[in-house]
């Protein structure tokens, strides 16, 4: 009977309310999936549980300490995870794909990047290749030489040759074109990142933590290829895996300038 009564009083506003809440929770899960904030939410849940337990049990001193901490939790989260929050909020306002005729450029771009990474890997020449998404990375990139050229394997490999004056730093690919070279990226400050990783890998992770960019890294020491995205590094991938991963990341993010 109780269920029947609920259904009788159920209106389209209640249905809309449920849909909006479900969509909001779904988006939050997608944004937090695979990020450091998942562990933070688990810690907050434990903190709130202890806070409620201390209140019910009458542990006055312990409750007051936790109460002050809970009152400041929002400010603490904003300070520690400001880059993740900025990226998450930005993703809510992503533009939908435009210029669908440019779909044909995606396979060609991926192939040029894959061939360049393979060539550099075979010669053990270090490289950083940034594929900018919808989020502007201008504020996170230092220096850089303006280029504005079509992305080709030959151009990328020539830039990273040791005798090239702009071989240090990263190249930036924006709107389907190579726009800058010799750029310096922010290093990650995540203490969980392996100390064995060099500056290039730390720079790739640092930019991927702050923006929705995808960064391809070629190690100068080992020649191994890695991909950084969403603050995570996939280490030592082969050329075929690189192609598939780039295709998947581009399709998932639905970059308006590519699709």
mmCIF file of C-alpha atoms in Angstrom:
data_model
loop_
_atom_site.group_PDB
_atom_site.id
_atom_site.type_symbol
_atom_site.label_atom_id
_atom_site.label_comp_id
_atom_site.label_asym_id
_atom_site.label_seq_id
_atom_site.Cartn_x
_atom_site.Cartn_y
_atom_site.Cartn_z
ATOM 1 C CA UNK A 1 0.000 0.000 0.000
ATOM 2 C CA UNK A 2 2.805 2.371 0.866
ATOM 3 C CA UNK A 3 4.341 1.998 -2.595
ATOM 4 C CA UNK A 4 0.955 2.585 -4.254
ATOM 5 C CA UNK A 5 0.445 5.761 -2.204
ATOM 6 C CA UNK A 6 3.875 7.022 -3.222
ATOM 7 C CA UNK A 7 3.146 6.370 -6.908
ATOM 8 C CA UNK A 8 -0.178 8.176 -6.655
ATOM 9 C CA UNK A 9 1.536 11.297 -5.314
ATOM 10 C CA UNK A 10 4.415 11.017 -7.787
ATOM 11 C CA UNK A 11 4.482 13.966 -10.213
ATOM 12 C CA UNK A 12 6.584 14.900 -13.212
ATOM 13 C CA UNK A 13 8.511 17.324 -10.992
ATOM 14 C CA UNK A 14 9.546 14.435 -8.750
ATOM 15 C CA UNK A 15 10.695 12.525 -11.824
ATOM 16 C CA UNK A 16 12.679 15.545 -13.048
ATOM 17 C CA UNK A 17 14.188 15.933 -9.589
ATOM 18 C CA UNK A 18 15.406 12.317 -9.593
ATOM 19 C CA UNK A 19 16.834 12.616 -13.107
ATOM 20 C CA UNK A 20 18.768 15.795 -12.248
ATOM 21 C CA UNK A 21 20.199 14.312 -9.051
ATOM 22 C CA UNK A 22 21.201 11.110 -10.866
ATOM 23 C CA UNK A 23 22.843 13.089 -13.674
ATOM 24 C CA UNK A 24 24.714 15.286 -11.194
ATOM 25 C CA UNK A 25 26.028 12.273 -9.265
ATOM 26 C CA UNK A 26 26.993 10.555 -12.527
ATOM 27 C CA UNK A 27 28.968 13.601 -13.696
ATOM 28 C CA UNK A 28 30.739 13.882 -10.352
ATOM 29 C CA UNK A 29 31.748 10.207 -10.525
ATOM 30 C CA UNK A 30 33.118 10.675 -14.053
ATOM 31 C CA UNK A 31 35.095 13.749 -13.019
ATOM 32 C CA UNK A 32 36.602 12.079 -9.965
ATOM 33 C CA UNK A 33 37.253 8.680 -11.540
ATOM 34 C CA UNK A 34 40.954 7.888 -11.514
ATOM 35 C CA UNK A 35 41.968 11.094 -9.716
ATOM 36 C CA UNK A 36 43.490 11.715 -6.298
ATOM 37 C CA UNK A 37 40.183 13.163 -5.114
ATOM 38 C CA UNK A 38 38.707 9.651 -4.858
ATOM 39 C CA UNK A 39 41.015 8.953 -1.928
ATOM 40 C CA UNK A 40 40.139 12.345 -0.488
ATOM 41 C CA UNK A 41 36.416 11.560 -0.542
ATOM 42 C CA UNK A 42 37.090 8.292 1.269
ATOM 43 C CA UNK A 43 39.006 10.216 3.926
ATOM 44 C CA UNK A 44 36.190 12.750 4.270
ATOM 45 C CA UNK A 45 33.657 9.938 4.706
ATOM 46 C CA UNK A 46 35.740 8.459 7.522
ATOM 47 C CA UNK A 47 36.134 11.892 9.117
ATOM 48 C CA UNK A 48 32.383 12.528 9.048
ATOM 49 C CA UNK A 49 31.721 9.082 10.506
ATOM 50 C CA UNK A 50 34.112 9.782 13.398
ATOM 51 C CA UNK A 51 32.570 13.247 13.840
ATOM 52 C CA UNK A 52 29.050 11.846 14.139
ATOM 53 C CA UNK A 53 30.256 9.020 16.380
ATOM 54 C CA UNK A 54 32.006 11.435 18.729
ATOM 55 C CA UNK A 55 28.868 13.562 18.926
ATOM 56 C CA UNK A 56 26.598 10.600 19.716
ATOM 57 C CA UNK A 57 29.056 9.132 22.235
ATOM 58 C CA UNK A 58 29.490 12.460 24.004
ATOM 59 C CA UNK A 59 33.249 12.720 23.476
ATOM 60 C CA UNK A 60 33.319 16.473 23.960
ATOM 61 C CA UNK A 61 37.002 17.272 23.312
ATOM 62 C CA UNK A 62 37.352 14.915 20.366
ATOM 63 C CA UNK A 63 34.092 16.204 18.910
ATOM 64 C CA UNK A 64 35.206 19.847 19.129
ATOM 65 C CA UNK A 65 38.476 19.061 17.347
ATOM 66 C CA UNK A 66 36.690 17.232 14.557
ATOM 67 C CA UNK A 67 33.981 19.905 14.401
ATOM 68 C CA UNK A 68 36.575 22.611 13.712
ATOM 69 C CA UNK A 69 38.202 20.401 11.084
ATOM 70 C CA UNK A 70 34.884 19.647 9.372
ATOM 71 C CA UNK A 71 34.068 23.367 9.303
ATOM 72 C CA UNK A 72 37.274 24.050 7.370
ATOM 73 C CA UNK A 73 37.145 21.037 5.065
ATOM 74 C CA UNK A 74 35.789 22.961 2.069
ATOM 75 C CA UNK A 75 38.596 25.527 2.258
ATOM 76 C CA UNK A 76 41.185 22.752 2.628
ATOM 77 C CA UNK A 77 39.851 20.931 -0.441
ATOM 78 C CA UNK A 78 39.875 24.098 -2.556
ATOM 79 C CA UNK A 79 43.481 24.894 -1.605
ATOM 80 C CA UNK A 80 44.878 21.385 -2.116
ATOM 81 C CA UNK A 81 42.899 20.453 -5.225
ATOM 82 C CA UNK A 82 42.513 23.817 -6.949
ATOM 83 C CA UNK A 83 43.804 22.504 -10.286
ATOM 84 C CA UNK A 84 41.548 19.433 -10.280
ATOM 85 C CA UNK A 85 38.525 21.567 -9.327
ATOM 86 C CA UNK A 86 39.271 24.078 -12.097
ATOM 87 C CA UNK A 87 39.533 21.286 -14.660
ATOM 88 C CA UNK A 88 36.348 19.630 -13.383
ATOM 89 C CA UNK A 89 34.325 22.843 -13.522
ATOM 90 C CA UNK A 90 35.666 23.587 -16.986
ATOM 91 C CA UNK A 91 34.539 20.195 -18.278
ATOM 92 C CA UNK A 92 30.908 21.060 -17.475
ATOM 93 C CA UNK A 93 31.074 23.804 -20.076
ATOM 94 C CA UNK A 94 32.743 21.839 -22.858
ATOM 95 C CA UNK A 95 31.797 22.866 -26.329
ATOM 96 C CA UNK A 96 30.114 20.297 -28.481
ATOM 97 C CA UNK A 97 31.946 19.136 -31.577
ATOM 98 C CA UNK A 98 31.934 21.584 -34.454
ATOM 99 C CA UNK A 99 33.187 21.362 -38.010
ATOM 100 C CA UNK A 100 32.530 17.661 -38.428
ATOM 101 C CA UNK A 101 34.294 17.775 -41.757
ATOM 102 C CA UNK A 102 37.553 17.850 -39.808
ATOM 103 C CA UNK A 103 37.038 14.260 -38.656
ATOM 104 C CA UNK A 104 39.291 13.176 -41.481
ATOM 105 C CA UNK A 105 42.189 15.044 -39.855
ATOM 106 C CA UNK A 106 42.130 12.893 -36.715
ATOM 107 C CA UNK A 107 43.645 9.667 -38.139
ATOM 108 C CA UNK A 108 46.303 11.646 -40.014
ATOM 109 C CA UNK A 109 47.261 13.640 -36.923
ATOM 110 C CA UNK A 110 47.479 10.504 -34.789
ATOM 111 C CA UNK A 111 49.571 8.750 -37.438
ATOM 112 C CA UNK A 112 52.030 11.661 -37.667
ATOM 113 C CA UNK A 113 52.391 11.730 -33.872
ATOM 114 C CA UNK A 114 52.865 7.968 -33.710
ATOM 115 C CA UNK A 115 55.520 7.963 -36.442
ATOM 116 C CA UNK A 116 57.361 10.860 -34.805
ATOM 117 C CA UNK A 117 57.306 9.181 -31.383
ATOM 118 C CA UNK A 118 58.519 5.917 -32.927
ATOM 119 C CA UNK A 119 61.366 7.638 -34.785
ATOM 120 C CA UNK A 120 62.481 9.564 -31.711
ATOM 121 C CA UNK A 121 62.177 6.461 -29.546
ATOM 122 C CA UNK A 122 64.371 4.435 -31.889
ATOM 123 C CA UNK A 123 67.125 7.069 -31.687
ATOM 124 C CA UNK A 124 66.613 7.654 -27.936
ATOM 125 C CA UNK A 125 65.921 11.341 -28.448
ATOM 126 C CA UNK A 126 63.880 12.896 -25.647
ATOM 127 C CA UNK A 127 60.628 14.633 -26.550
ATOM 128 C CA UNK A 128 57.523 16.242 -25.085
ATOM 129 C CA UNK A 129 54.488 16.582 -27.347
ATOM 130 C CA UNK A 130 51.410 18.351 -25.961
ATOM 131 C CA UNK A 131 48.007 17.856 -27.555
ATOM 132 C CA UNK A 132 45.928 20.739 -26.213
ATOM 133 C CA UNK A 133 42.270 20.067 -25.463
ATOM 134 C CA UNK A 134 39.501 22.589 -24.944
ATOM 135 C CA UNK A 135 41.106 24.067 -21.866
ATOM 136 C CA UNK A 136 43.570 26.858 -22.632
ATOM 137 C CA UNK A 137 47.062 25.955 -21.398
ATOM 138 C CA UNK A 138 48.577 29.389 -22.031
ATOM 139 C CA UNK A 139 48.823 30.168 -18.306
ATOM 140 C CA UNK A 140 50.720 26.941 -17.618
ATOM 141 C CA UNK A 141 53.309 27.187 -20.393
ATOM 142 C CA UNK A 142 56.480 29.259 -20.194
ATOM 143 C CA UNK A 143 58.583 30.709 -23.013
ATOM 144 C CA UNK A 144 58.045 28.972 -26.352
ATOM 145 C CA UNK A 145 58.791 29.858 -29.980
ATOM 146 C CA UNK A 146 55.811 30.562 -32.246
ATOM 147 C CA UNK A 147 55.651 28.221 -35.245
ATOM 148 C CA UNK A 148 52.101 27.691 -36.611
ATOM 149 C CA UNK A 149 52.771 24.789 -39.000
ATOM 150 C CA UNK A 150 51.104 21.571 -40.102
ATOM 151 C CA UNK A 151 51.826 18.609 -37.844
ATOM 152 C CA UNK A 152 54.191 16.220 -39.597
ATOM 153 C CA UNK A 153 56.556 13.504 -38.421
ATOM 154 C CA UNK A 154 59.501 15.264 -40.104
ATOM 155 C CA UNK A 155 58.819 18.585 -38.394
ATOM 156 C CA UNK A 156 58.471 17.081 -34.921
ATOM 157 C CA UNK A 157 61.600 14.946 -35.201
ATOM 158 C CA UNK A 158 63.648 17.852 -36.556
ATOM 159 C CA UNK A 159 62.601 20.051 -33.626
ATOM 160 C CA UNK A 160 63.826 17.530 -31.043
ATOM 161 C CA UNK A 161 67.158 16.749 -32.680
ATOM 162 C CA UNK A 162 69.975 17.606 -30.208
ATOM 163 C CA UNK A 163 71.462 20.307 -32.451
ATOM 164 C CA UNK A 164 68.110 22.088 -32.851
ATOM 165 C CA UNK A 165 68.038 25.428 -30.947
ATOM 166 C CA UNK A 166 64.522 24.638 -29.662
ATOM 167 C CA UNK A 167 64.930 20.931 -28.821
ATOM 168 C CA UNK A 168 64.553 21.585 -25.079
ATOM 169 C CA UNK A 169 61.016 21.812 -23.761
ATOM 170 C CA UNK A 170 57.730 20.767 -25.356
ATOM 171 C CA UNK A 171 55.911 21.346 -28.617
ATOM 172 C CA UNK A 172 52.268 22.430 -28.459
ATOM 173 C CA UNK A 173 49.633 21.172 -30.897
ATOM 174 C CA UNK A 174 46.546 23.364 -30.934
ATOM 175 C CA UNK A 175 43.625 23.477 -33.374
ATOM 176 C CA UNK A 176 45.264 20.691 -35.356
ATOM 177 C CA UNK A 177 48.499 22.654 -35.886
ATOM 178 C CA UNK A 178 51.888 22.788 -34.237
ATOM 179 C CA UNK A 179 51.837 26.274 -32.726
ATOM 180 C CA UNK A 180 54.798 26.423 -30.336
ATOM 181 C CA UNK A 181 58.085 24.711 -29.530
ATOM 182 C CA UNK A 182 60.636 24.975 -26.738
ATOM 183 C CA UNK A 183 57.937 25.398 -24.087
ATOM 184 C CA UNK A 184 58.457 24.618 -20.405
ATOM 185 C CA UNK A 185 55.678 22.887 -18.499
ATOM 186 C CA UNK A 186 54.859 22.908 -14.771
ATOM 187 C CA UNK A 187 56.292 19.989 -12.802
ATOM 188 C CA UNK A 188 54.015 17.785 -10.746
ATOM 189 C CA UNK A 189 54.101 18.200 -6.984
ATOM 190 C CA UNK A 190 52.449 14.878 -6.289
ATOM 191 C CA UNK A 191 54.616 13.070 -3.697
ATOM 192 C CA UNK A 192 53.290 9.701 -4.917
ATOM 193 C CA UNK A 193 54.981 10.087 -8.304
ATOM 194 C CA UNK A 194 57.953 7.728 -8.612
ATOM 195 C CA UNK A 195 61.302 9.380 -7.942
ATOM 196 C CA UNK A 196 62.773 7.410 -10.825
ATOM 197 C CA UNK A 197 60.863 9.544 -13.333
ATOM 198 C CA UNK A 198 62.803 12.360 -14.967
ATOM 199 C CA UNK A 199 61.943 15.990 -15.589
ATOM 200 C CA UNK A 200 60.099 15.312 -18.867
ATOM 201 C CA UNK A 201 57.755 12.809 -17.262
ATOM 202 C CA UNK A 202 57.150 15.055 -14.255
ATOM 203 C CA UNK A 203 56.384 17.972 -16.574
ATOM 204 C CA UNK A 204 53.949 15.827 -18.558
ATOM 205 C CA UNK A 205 52.117 14.753 -15.402
ATOM 206 C CA UNK A 206 52.167 18.335 -14.085
ATOM 207 C CA UNK A 207 50.349 19.699 -17.136
ATOM 208 C CA UNK A 208 47.947 16.730 -17.248
ATOM 209 C CA UNK A 209 47.029 17.409 -13.611
ATOM 210 C CA UNK A 210 46.118 21.015 -14.327
ATOM 211 C CA UNK A 211 44.465 20.781 -17.755
ATOM 212 C CA UNK A 212 42.694 18.363 -20.098
ATOM 213 C CA UNK A 213 45.729 18.206 -22.376
ATOM 214 C CA UNK A 214 47.294 14.914 -23.472
ATOM 215 C CA UNK A 215 51.094 14.733 -23.369
ATOM 216 C CA UNK A 216 53.261 12.220 -25.212
ATOM 217 C CA UNK A 217 56.702 11.670 -23.687
ATOM 218 C CA UNK A 218 59.762 10.008 -25.183
ATOM 219 C CA UNK A 219 62.498 9.173 -22.691
ATOM 220 C CA UNK A 220 66.019 10.224 -23.630
ATOM 221 C CA UNK A 221 67.548 7.560 -21.365
ATOM 222 C CA UNK A 222 65.499 4.527 -22.407
ATOM 223 C CA UNK A 223 63.652 5.608 -25.561
ATOM 224 C CA UNK A 224 60.373 4.409 -24.046
ATOM 225 C CA UNK A 225 57.127 6.182 -24.937
ATOM 226 C CA UNK A 226 54.637 7.305 -22.292
ATOM 227 C CA UNK A 227 51.304 9.133 -22.276
ATOM 228 C CA UNK A 228 50.084 11.538 -19.579
ATOM 229 C CA UNK A 229 46.382 12.404 -19.261
ATOM 230 C CA UNK A 230 44.078 13.298 -16.375
ATOM 231 C CA UNK A 231 47.032 13.536 -14.015
ATOM 232 C CA UNK A 232 48.145 9.969 -14.687
ATOM 233 C CA UNK A 233 51.079 8.553 -16.638
ATOM 234 C CA UNK A 234 50.877 5.408 -18.753
ATOM 235 C CA UNK A 235 54.500 4.298 -18.987
ATOM 236 C CA UNK A 236 56.213 2.325 -21.740
ATOM 237 C CA UNK A 237 53.608 1.949 -24.491
ATOM 238 C CA UNK A 238 54.311 0.633 -27.983
ATOM 239 C CA UNK A 239 53.398 2.539 -31.138
ATOM 240 C CA UNK A 240 50.159 0.627 -31.739
ATOM 241 C CA UNK A 241 49.037 1.241 -28.152
ATOM 242 C CA UNK A 242 49.930 4.911 -28.607
ATOM 243 C CA UNK A 243 47.652 5.150 -31.654
ATOM 244 C CA UNK A 244 44.767 3.434 -29.872
ATOM 245 C CA UNK A 245 45.156 5.479 -26.695
ATOM 246 C CA UNK A 246 45.291 8.794 -28.538
ATOM 247 C CA UNK A 247 42.220 7.844 -30.580
ATOM 248 C CA UNK A 248 40.342 6.841 -27.423
ATOM 249 C CA UNK A 249 41.307 10.007 -25.547
ATOM 250 C CA UNK A 250 40.306 12.250 -28.444
ATOM 251 C CA UNK A 251 36.962 10.503 -28.895
ATOM 252 C CA UNK A 252 36.230 10.485 -25.144
ATOM 253 C CA UNK A 253 37.012 14.168 -24.713
ATOM 254 C CA UNK A 254 35.249 15.118 -27.955
ATOM 255 C CA UNK A 255 37.620 17.973 -28.715
ATOM 256 C CA UNK A 256 35.627 20.508 -30.702
ATOM 257 C CA UNK A 257 38.583 21.367 -32.946
ATOM 258 C CA UNK A 258 39.083 17.760 -33.992
ATOM 259 C CA UNK A 259 35.648 16.223 -34.320
#
